Amino acid sequence: MNTKVTIDGSAATLKLIGRLDTPSAVALESELDPIKAEGITSLLIDCSELSYISSSGMRIFFTLYKHFTAKGGSLVLKALNEEIKEVFEMTGFLSIYTVED
Amino acid sequence: MRERRYIIDVFHRNIAAMLFFFLSTVIVTFVDSIIISRYIGTHAMDANGIMATYNKIISTLILALTTSIQLMSAKVLGKGQKEEAMKLFSMSVVFALAVSLVLASITFFAPYSIARFFGAYATPLRETVVRMLMGSAIGLPAMFVAPQMMRILQLSGNTKSLFFSMIALGSVNVMNDIIVVKFLGGDMFYFTLGSSVAWYVLLGILHAIYRHDSNKLSFHYLPWDKLGLVLKTSLPTMFAGFGEATKVLLLNLVFLHLSCRESLTLANFARFSGLYALISLFAVAVVNSVSVMVAIYVVEKNAKAINLIRKEAMKMLLVVMCSISVVLFIFGKWVVGIWCHDVTSVEGYSMLVCLRLLLVSVPVQAFVMFYNKYITGVGHYKFGVIQIILSTFVFPVAFTALGAWIGSFFDGVGDEATWIGYFVGHAASLAMILVYSKVGDIPLHFISKEIRSYQRNQLALCPITQDEAVETAEKMQVFCNEHGVSRKQSYLVSLCCEELCNNVVEAGHDNNLMIRVRVLCEPSKENPDKKTVTLTIQDNGSYFDPVRYYEQHPFVDRDCFTGLHLVFKVAHDVKYVTAFRMNTSIITL
């Protein structure tokens, strides 16, 4: 899986490309430090090219959600594909995230 | 109601296949015995026994070659490289032809030379054996090549060609037998030459039909570099086959001894059957263990996983067979004492057929049922029991009685009637194979599970590491998509596969950890337009019941979210079975 991080002031964008499976989730975790930095209060995760997410990936999303809401910021998921959206819905996670098309 | 109708339908189709199987087996064996006793002579039984050893060795070589090709093809097919599999099969045809020609030459010329050296045809038994061996050389090339070509045809999915190939194989048996029993006493050389030419013409036509239809087989790009690997993967099967041949040789020596003392009555045979079964199983178990060890060291991990299952299965089979053998050894004489015929008589031979079916079918059928139920996690238990009763007691006994009744008519009838019966028997065999291939639930023995799986509606893979588990999950998703399963369902299959396999890898705690994942896509019973997907994950790791765990730790807090919770959220049904140290999770989506 490939990732692209862009930071614009207090807002960060994380673009995920490919499959976010267990090994990819481990790799992603180590790339999150710049996003979790002091001044950043909101995060947009661009999922337009994300084809798959496992429970490990979902746990990372939830950890980030807790991180930003604790700061009084926000986490937005953008362009989730139908399958991923459905899994989030089945597991009850969809209701807690802000989702953009 | 629909569920019931569906099961009954499957059951009826199985019964039809079994009827064909037992009818054809009994008829063929029965008519064979008539032909042997009529045309070869009183030593036919002994000669046939001696020949059985040789036949076992030959069939082992054929099986070893085809198994190794299957194994390698299954691996490349699993990666979706059908073209590569075709290359392997192409090579196997050439290789099989070369091996068979060498063996046929040895088989044809060696027995005659040896017999002449020791005083040819000094005894009727020796004469019969020599003639049988020389006759068997004729069909060897075709026997080697035909199975390889059948696999190619099977892989191509060309039903018409498959039908022709089965006709060809059946014809190989029929013509070979005709030569052995009818013509060896006459001008043998011309018949053998003519028959060999006929075989190649037949196979050539078959090949031409295939090439015309699909044009996928080509000999000019054979991967000769894989020849070494083919030989290595053949080793386990060779071990098992040569062990089997040794067993047959030893047992036939005992039979010969009994025969010489004129004490081979049916009652003696019944007692001996118990011993036979016991020796058989010990020999097979020992040889199989060796073959498993060889497999582990020489074959890559897919074969390792498959052989570990076989190892477990063999232990179970050994226990069942030993118990039956002891009972038969003690009570065998009493069981059949009321008949007391000589085994060389028609009635005696019929009874012998019946006994063999009972001895072999009962434990093997039982074993297969338990294996399917508990190791692979599929199969209907109740119907399995009914099948066993029918297939092991009712059908064999009924058909053997029928055979004996028909035989009483054949006694006073001429050659023509016997030959008609002979051809009808073989035709029934062919029909049986065709019915089996249509039924679908019963595997064709000449094609590997993996290849068959890939062709139809299921795929089986064996991941070992976490990376492989992830790769397997991705392949399962692609496979489901390609087999008409919706995108969403395919996605969920991948998800469940990854989560459960990861759990096994992380918590398996076993150096010899084995995982086998199988996905089966079937039309839904409620709505045939939709698909029901069954994901089966087997492992030999630590016991861990996900169903019980989920009941004790239901998903109430997002902080405690795990892969297992995800599986239970998205799956329609999750079952967990542990038997024979194999854990099986069955997930329906």
PDB file of N, CA, C and O in Angstrom, chain B residues 414-455:
ATOM      1  N   GLY B 414     -21.937 -70.436 -24.747  1.00  0.00           N
ATOM      2  CA  GLY B 414     -20.695 -70.380 -25.521  1.00  0.00           C
ATOM      3  C   GLY B 414     -19.922 -69.091 -25.361  1.00  0.00           C
ATOM      4  O   GLY B 414     -20.271 -68.215 -24.568  1.00  0.00           O
ATOM      5  N   ASP B 415     -18.852 -68.951 -26.176  1.00  0.00           N
ATOM      6  CA  ASP B 415     -17.942 -67.819 -26.083  1.00  0.00           C
ATOM      7  C   ASP B 415     -18.631 -66.478 -26.313  1.00  0.00           C
ATOM      8  O   ASP B 415     -18.331 -65.492 -25.655  1.00  0.00           O
ATOM      9  N   GLU B 416     -19.543 -66.465 -27.278  1.00  0.00           N
ATOM     10  CA  GLU B 416     -20.147 -65.190 -27.660  1.00  0.00           C
ATOM     11  C   GLU B 416     -20.833 -64.517 -26.478  1.00  0.00           C
ATOM     12  O   GLU B 416     -20.664 -63.319 -26.233  1.00  0.00           O
ATOM     13  N   ALA B 417     -21.595 -65.312 -25.745  1.00  0.00           N
ATOM     14  CA  ALA B 417     -22.324 -64.750 -24.605  1.00  0.00           C
ATOM     15  C   ALA B 417     -21.352 -64.196 -23.563  1.00  0.00           C
ATOM     16  O   ALA B 417     -21.575 -63.141 -22.965  1.00  0.00           O
ATOM     17  N   THR B 418     -20.240 -64.917 -23.364  1.00  0.00           N
ATOM     18  CA  THR B 418     -19.246 -64.473 -22.393  1.00  0.00           C
ATOM     19  C   THR B 418     -18.642 -63.132 -22.809  1.00  0.00           C
ATOM     20  O   THR B 418     -18.502 -62.221 -22.001  1.00  0.00           O
ATOM     21  N   TRP B 419     -18.329 -63.036 -24.097  1.00  0.00           N
ATOM     22  CA  TRP B 419     -17.738 -61.782 -24.569  1.00  0.00           C
ATOM     23  C   TRP B 419     -18.716 -60.625 -24.483  1.00  0.00           C
ATOM     24  O   TRP B 419     -18.344 -59.502 -24.154  1.00  0.00           O
ATOM     25  N   ILE B 420     -19.960 -60.910 -24.776  1.00  0.00           N
ATOM     26  CA  ILE B 420     -20.976 -59.845 -24.672  1.00  0.00           C
ATOM     27  C   ILE B 420     -21.026 -59.330 -23.229  1.00  0.00           C
ATOM     28  O   ILE B 420     -21.012 -58.136 -22.970  1.00  0.00           O
ATOM     29  N   GLY B 421     -21.039 -60.288 -22.309  1.00  0.00           N
ATOM     30  CA  GLY B 421     -21.047 -59.909 -20.892  1.00  0.00           C
ATOM     31  C   GLY B 421     -19.830 -59.086 -20.534  1.00  0.00           C
ATOM     32  O   GLY B 421     -19.912 -58.102 -19.802  1.00  0.00           O
ATOM     33  N   TYR B 422     -18.716 -59.449 -21.105  1.00  0.00           N
ATOM     34  CA  TYR B 422     -17.460 -58.759 -20.828  1.00  0.00           C
ATOM     35  C   TYR B 422     -17.524 -57.299 -21.285  1.00  0.00           C
ATOM     36  O   TYR B 422     -17.183 -56.372 -20.557  1.00  0.00           O
ATOM     37  N   PHE B 423     -18.009 -57.097 -22.487  1.00  0.00           N
ATOM     38  CA  PHE B 423     -18.109 -55.736 -23.017  1.00  0.00           C
ATOM     39  C   PHE B 423     -19.154 -54.921 -22.260  1.00  0.00           C
ATOM     40  O   PHE B 423     -18.962 -53.733 -22.027  1.00  0.00           O
ATOM     41  N   VAL B 424     -20.238 -55.580 -21.894  1.00  0.00           N
ATOM     42  CA  VAL B 424     -21.273 -54.868 -21.136  1.00  0.00           C
ATOM     43  C   VAL B 424     -20.689 -54.376 -19.810  1.00  0.00           C
ATOM     44  O   VAL B 424     -20.935 -53.250 -19.373  1.00  0.00           O
ATOM     45  N   GLY B 425     -19.884 -55.233 -19.199  1.00  0.00           N
ATOM     46  CA  GLY B 425     -19.253 -54.856 -17.926  1.00  0.00           C
ATOM     47  C   GLY B 425     -18.386 -53.625 -18.069  1.00  0.00           C
ATOM     48  O   GLY B 425     -18.461 -52.693 -17.278  1.00  0.00           O
ATOM     49  N   HIS B 426     -17.574 -53.593 -19.120  1.00  0.00           N
ATOM     50  CA  HIS B 426     -16.711 -52.430 -19.328  1.00  0.00           C
ATOM     51  C   HIS B 426     -17.511 -51.197 -19.708  1.00  0.00           C
ATOM     52  O   HIS B 426     -17.177 -50.080 -19.317  1.00  0.00           O
ATOM     53  N   ALA B 427     -18.564 -51.401 -20.462  1.00  0.00           N
ATOM     54  CA  ALA B 427     -19.418 -50.266 -20.820  1.00  0.00           C
ATOM     55  C   ALA B 427     -20.029 -49.671 -19.555  1.00  0.00           C
ATOM     56  O   ALA B 427     -20.128 -48.454 -19.410  1.00  0.00           O
ATOM     57  N   ALA B 428     -20.408 -50.571 -18.636  1.00  0.00           N
ATOM     58  CA  ALA B 428     -20.968 -50.090 -17.365  1.00  0.00           C
ATOM     59  C   ALA B 428     -19.926 -49.282 -16.595  1.00  0.00           C
ATOM     60  O   ALA B 428     -20.241 -48.271 -15.964  1.00  0.00           O
ATOM     61  N   SER B 429     -18.669 -49.720 -16.671  1.00  0.00           N
ATOM     62  CA  SER B 429     -17.591 -48.978 -15.994  1.00  0.00           C
ATOM     63  C   SER B 429     -17.468 -47.576 -16.557  1.00  0.00           C
ATOM     64  O   SER B 429     -17.342 -46.597 -15.824  1.00  0.00           O
ATOM     65  N   LEU B 430     -17.491 -47.481 -17.857  1.00  0.00           N
ATOM     66  CA  LEU B 430     -17.391 -46.172 -18.491  1.00  0.00           C
ATOM     67  C   LEU B 430     -18.577 -45.295 -18.112  1.00  0.00           C
ATOM     68  O   LEU B 430     -18.427 -44.110 -17.815  1.00  0.00           O
ATOM     69  N   ALA B 431     -19.746 -45.911 -18.124  1.00  0.00           N
ATOM     70  CA  ALA B 431     -20.948 -45.153 -17.757  1.00  0.00           C
ATOM     71  C   ALA B 431     -20.825 -44.642 -16.334  1.00  0.00           C
ATOM     72  O   ALA B 431     -21.194 -43.499 -16.031  1.00  0.00           O
ATOM     73  N   MET B 432     -20.254 -45.505 -15.483  1.00  0.00           N
ATOM     74  CA  MET B 432     -20.075 -45.114 -14.084  1.00  0.00           C
ATOM     75  C   MET B 432     -19.177 -43.878 -13.977  1.00  0.00           C
ATOM     76  O   MET B 432     -19.476 -42.933 -13.257  1.00  0.00           O
ATOM     77  N   ILE B 433     -18.083 -43.872 -14.730  1.00  0.00           N
ATOM     78  CA  ILE B 433     -17.162 -42.730 -14.683  1.00  0.00           C
ATOM     79  C   ILE B 433     -17.876 -41.460 -15.142  1.00  0.00           C
ATOM     80  O   ILE B 433     -17.756 -40.405 -14.539  1.00  0.00           O
ATOM     81  N   LEU B 434     -18.660 -41.618 -16.197  1.00  0.00           N
ATOM     82  CA  LEU B 434     -19.364 -40.441 -16.708  1.00  0.00           C
ATOM     83  C   LEU B 434     -20.384 -39.928 -15.705  1.00  0.00           C
ATOM     84  O   LEU B 434     -20.516 -38.723 -15.502  1.00  0.00           O
ATOM     85  N   VAL B 435     -21.087 -40.869 -15.080  1.00  0.00           N
ATOM     86  CA  VAL B 435     -22.066 -40.452 -14.073  1.00  0.00           C
ATOM     87  C   VAL B 435     -21.349 -39.732 -12.934  1.00  0.00           C
ATOM     88  O   VAL B 435     -21.780 -38.675 -12.471  1.00  0.00           O
ATOM     89  N   TYR B 436     -20.215 -40.290 -12.515  1.00  0.00           N
ATOM     90  CA  TYR B 436     -19.451 -39.660 -11.438  1.00  0.00           C
ATOM     91  C   TYR B 436     -19.064 -38.238 -11.808  1.00  0.00           C
ATOM     92  O   TYR B 436     -19.168 -37.321 -11.013  1.00  0.00           O
ATOM     93  N   SER B 437     -18.602 -38.076 -13.034  1.00  0.00           N
ATOM     94  CA  SER B 437     -18.143 -36.747 -13.433  1.00  0.00           C
ATOM     95  C   SER B 437     -19.295 -35.766 -13.475  1.00  0.00           C
ATOM     96  O   SER B 437     -19.127 -34.576 -13.258  1.00  0.00           O
ATOM     97  N   LYS B 438     -20.497 -36.260 -13.750  1.00  0.00           N
ATOM     98  CA  LYS B 438     -21.667 -35.385 -13.784  1.00  0.00           C
ATOM     99  C   LYS B 438     -22.162 -35.078 -12.378  1.00  0.00           C
ATOM    100  O   LYS B 438     -22.622 -33.981 -12.086  1.00  0.00           O
ATOM    101  N   VAL B 439     -22.100 -36.094 -11.511  1.00  0.00           N
ATOM    102  CA  VAL B 439     -22.609 -35.905 -10.153  1.00  0.00           C
ATOM    103  C   VAL B 439     -21.869 -34.784  -9.445  1.00  0.00           C
ATOM    104  O   VAL B 439     -22.457 -33.951  -8.779  1.00  0.00           O
ATOM    105  N   GLY B 440     -20.573 -34.745  -9.634  1.00  0.00           N
ATOM    106  CA  GLY B 440     -19.822 -33.601  -9.119  1.00  0.00           C
ATOM    107  C   GLY B 440     -19.374 -33.750  -7.681  1.00  0.00           C
ATOM    108  O   GLY B 440     -18.314 -33.282  -7.320  1.00  0.00           O
ATOM    109  N   ASP B 441     -20.161 -34.426  -6.868  1.00  0.00           N
ATOM    110  CA  ASP B 441     -19.780 -34.542  -5.460  1.00  0.00           C
ATOM    111  C   ASP B 441     -18.691 -35.587  -5.269  1.00  0.00           C
ATOM    112  O   ASP B 441     -18.020 -35.631  -4.253  1.00  0.00           O
ATOM    113  N   ILE B 442     -18.554 -36.471  -6.226  1.00  0.00           N
ATOM    114  CA  ILE B 442     -17.588 -37.553  -6.085  1.00  0.00           C
ATOM    115  C   ILE B 442     -16.388 -37.250  -6.972  1.00  0.00           C
ATOM    116  O   ILE B 442     -16.549 -37.035  -8.167  1.00  0.00           O
ATOM    117  N   PRO B 443     -15.215 -37.189  -6.417  1.00  0.00           N
ATOM    118  CA  PRO B 443     -14.067 -36.757  -7.215  1.00  0.00           C
ATOM    119  C   PRO B 443     -13.641 -37.787  -8.250  1.00  0.00           C
ATOM    120  O   PRO B 443     -13.689 -38.979  -8.009  1.00  0.00           O
ATOM    121  N   LEU B 444     -13.248 -37.308  -9.395  1.00  0.00           N
ATOM    122  CA  LEU B 444     -12.622 -38.187 -10.380  1.00  0.00           C
ATOM    123  C   LEU B 444     -11.209 -38.438  -9.881  1.00  0.00           C
ATOM    124  O   LEU B 444     -10.495 -37.496  -9.582  1.00  0.00           O
ATOM    125  N   HIS B 445     -10.839 -39.691  -9.809  1.00  0.00           N
ATOM    126  CA  HIS B 445      -9.577 -40.013  -9.140  1.00  0.00           C
ATOM    127  C   HIS B 445      -8.363 -39.520  -9.900  1.00  0.00           C
ATOM    128  O   HIS B 445      -7.280 -39.417  -9.375  1.00  0.00           O
ATOM    129  N   PHE B 446      -8.541 -39.223 -11.177  1.00  0.00           N
ATOM    130  CA  PHE B 446      -7.363 -38.893 -11.968  1.00  0.00           C
ATOM    131  C   PHE B 446      -7.081 -37.401 -12.010  1.00  0.00           C
ATOM    132  O   PHE B 446      -6.244 -36.959 -12.761  1.00  0.00           O
ATOM    133  N   ILE B 447      -7.768 -36.651 -11.212  1.00  0.00           N
ATOM    134  CA  ILE B 447      -7.485 -35.216 -11.251  1.00  0.00           C
ATOM    135  C   ILE B 447      -7.357 -34.697  -9.824  1.00  0.00           C
ATOM    136  O   ILE B 447      -8.090 -35.096  -8.944  1.00  0.00           O
ATOM    137  N   SER B 448      -6.376 -33.850  -9.600  1.00  0.00           N
ATOM    138  CA  SER B 448      -6.099 -33.421  -8.237  1.00  0.00           C
ATOM    139  C   SER B 448      -7.205 -32.513  -7.712  1.00  0.00           C
ATOM    140  O   SER B 448      -7.916 -31.880  -8.478  1.00  0.00           O
ATOM    141  N   LYS B 449      -7.307 -32.499  -6.406  1.00  0.00           N
ATOM    142  CA  LYS B 449      -8.350 -31.712  -5.764  1.00  0.00           C
ATOM    143  C   LYS B 449      -8.214 -30.227  -6.118  1.00  0.00           C
ATOM    144  O   LYS B 449      -9.181 -29.543  -6.384  1.00  0.00           O
ATOM    145  N   GLU B 450      -6.971 -29.769  -6.131  1.00  0.00           N
ATOM    146  CA  GLU B 450      -6.747 -28.357  -6.392  1.00  0.00           C
ATOM    147  C   GLU B 450      -7.188 -27.965  -7.794  1.00  0.00           C
ATOM    148  O   GLU B 450      -7.834 -26.950  -7.988  1.00  0.00           O
ATOM    149  N   ILE B 451      -6.842 -28.825  -8.755  1.00  0.00           N
ATOM    150  CA  ILE B 451      -7.211 -28.500 -10.132  1.00  0.00           C
ATOM    151  C   ILE B 451      -8.720 -28.539 -10.278  1.00  0.00           C
ATOM    152  O   ILE B 451      -9.339 -27.649 -10.836  1.00  0.00           O
ATOM    153  N   ARG B 452      -9.305 -29.591  -9.733  1.00  0.00           N
ATOM    154  CA  ARG B 452     -10.752 -29.727  -9.815  1.00  0.00           C
ATOM    155  C   ARG B 452     -11.431 -28.543  -9.147  1.00  0.00           C
ATOM    156  O   ARG B 452     -12.377 -27.975  -9.644  1.00  0.00           O
ATOM    157  N   SER B 453     -10.878 -28.166  -7.990  1.00  0.00           N
ATOM    158  CA  SER B 453     -11.441 -27.059  -7.233  1.00  0.00           C
ATOM    159  C   SER B 453     -11.418 -25.790  -8.056  1.00  0.00           C
ATOM    160  O   SER B 453     -12.381 -25.067  -8.134  1.00  0.00           O
ATOM    161  N   TYR B 454     -10.290 -25.556  -8.667  1.00  0.00           N
ATOM    162  CA  TYR B 454     -10.144 -24.300  -9.382  1.00  0.00           C
ATOM    163  C   TYR B 454     -11.095 -24.263 -10.566  1.00  0.00           C
ATOM    164  O   TYR B 454     -11.656 -23.237 -10.890  1.00  0.00           O
ATOM    165  N   GLN B 455     -11.256 -25.424 -11.202  1.00  0.00           N
ATOM    166  CA  GLN B 455     -12.113 -25.466 -12.371  1.00  0.00           C
ATOM    167  C   GLN B 455     -13.566 -25.244 -12.012  1.00  0.00           C
ATOM    168  O   GLN B 455     -14.302 -24.677 -12.773  1.00  0.00           O
TER     169      GLN B 455
END
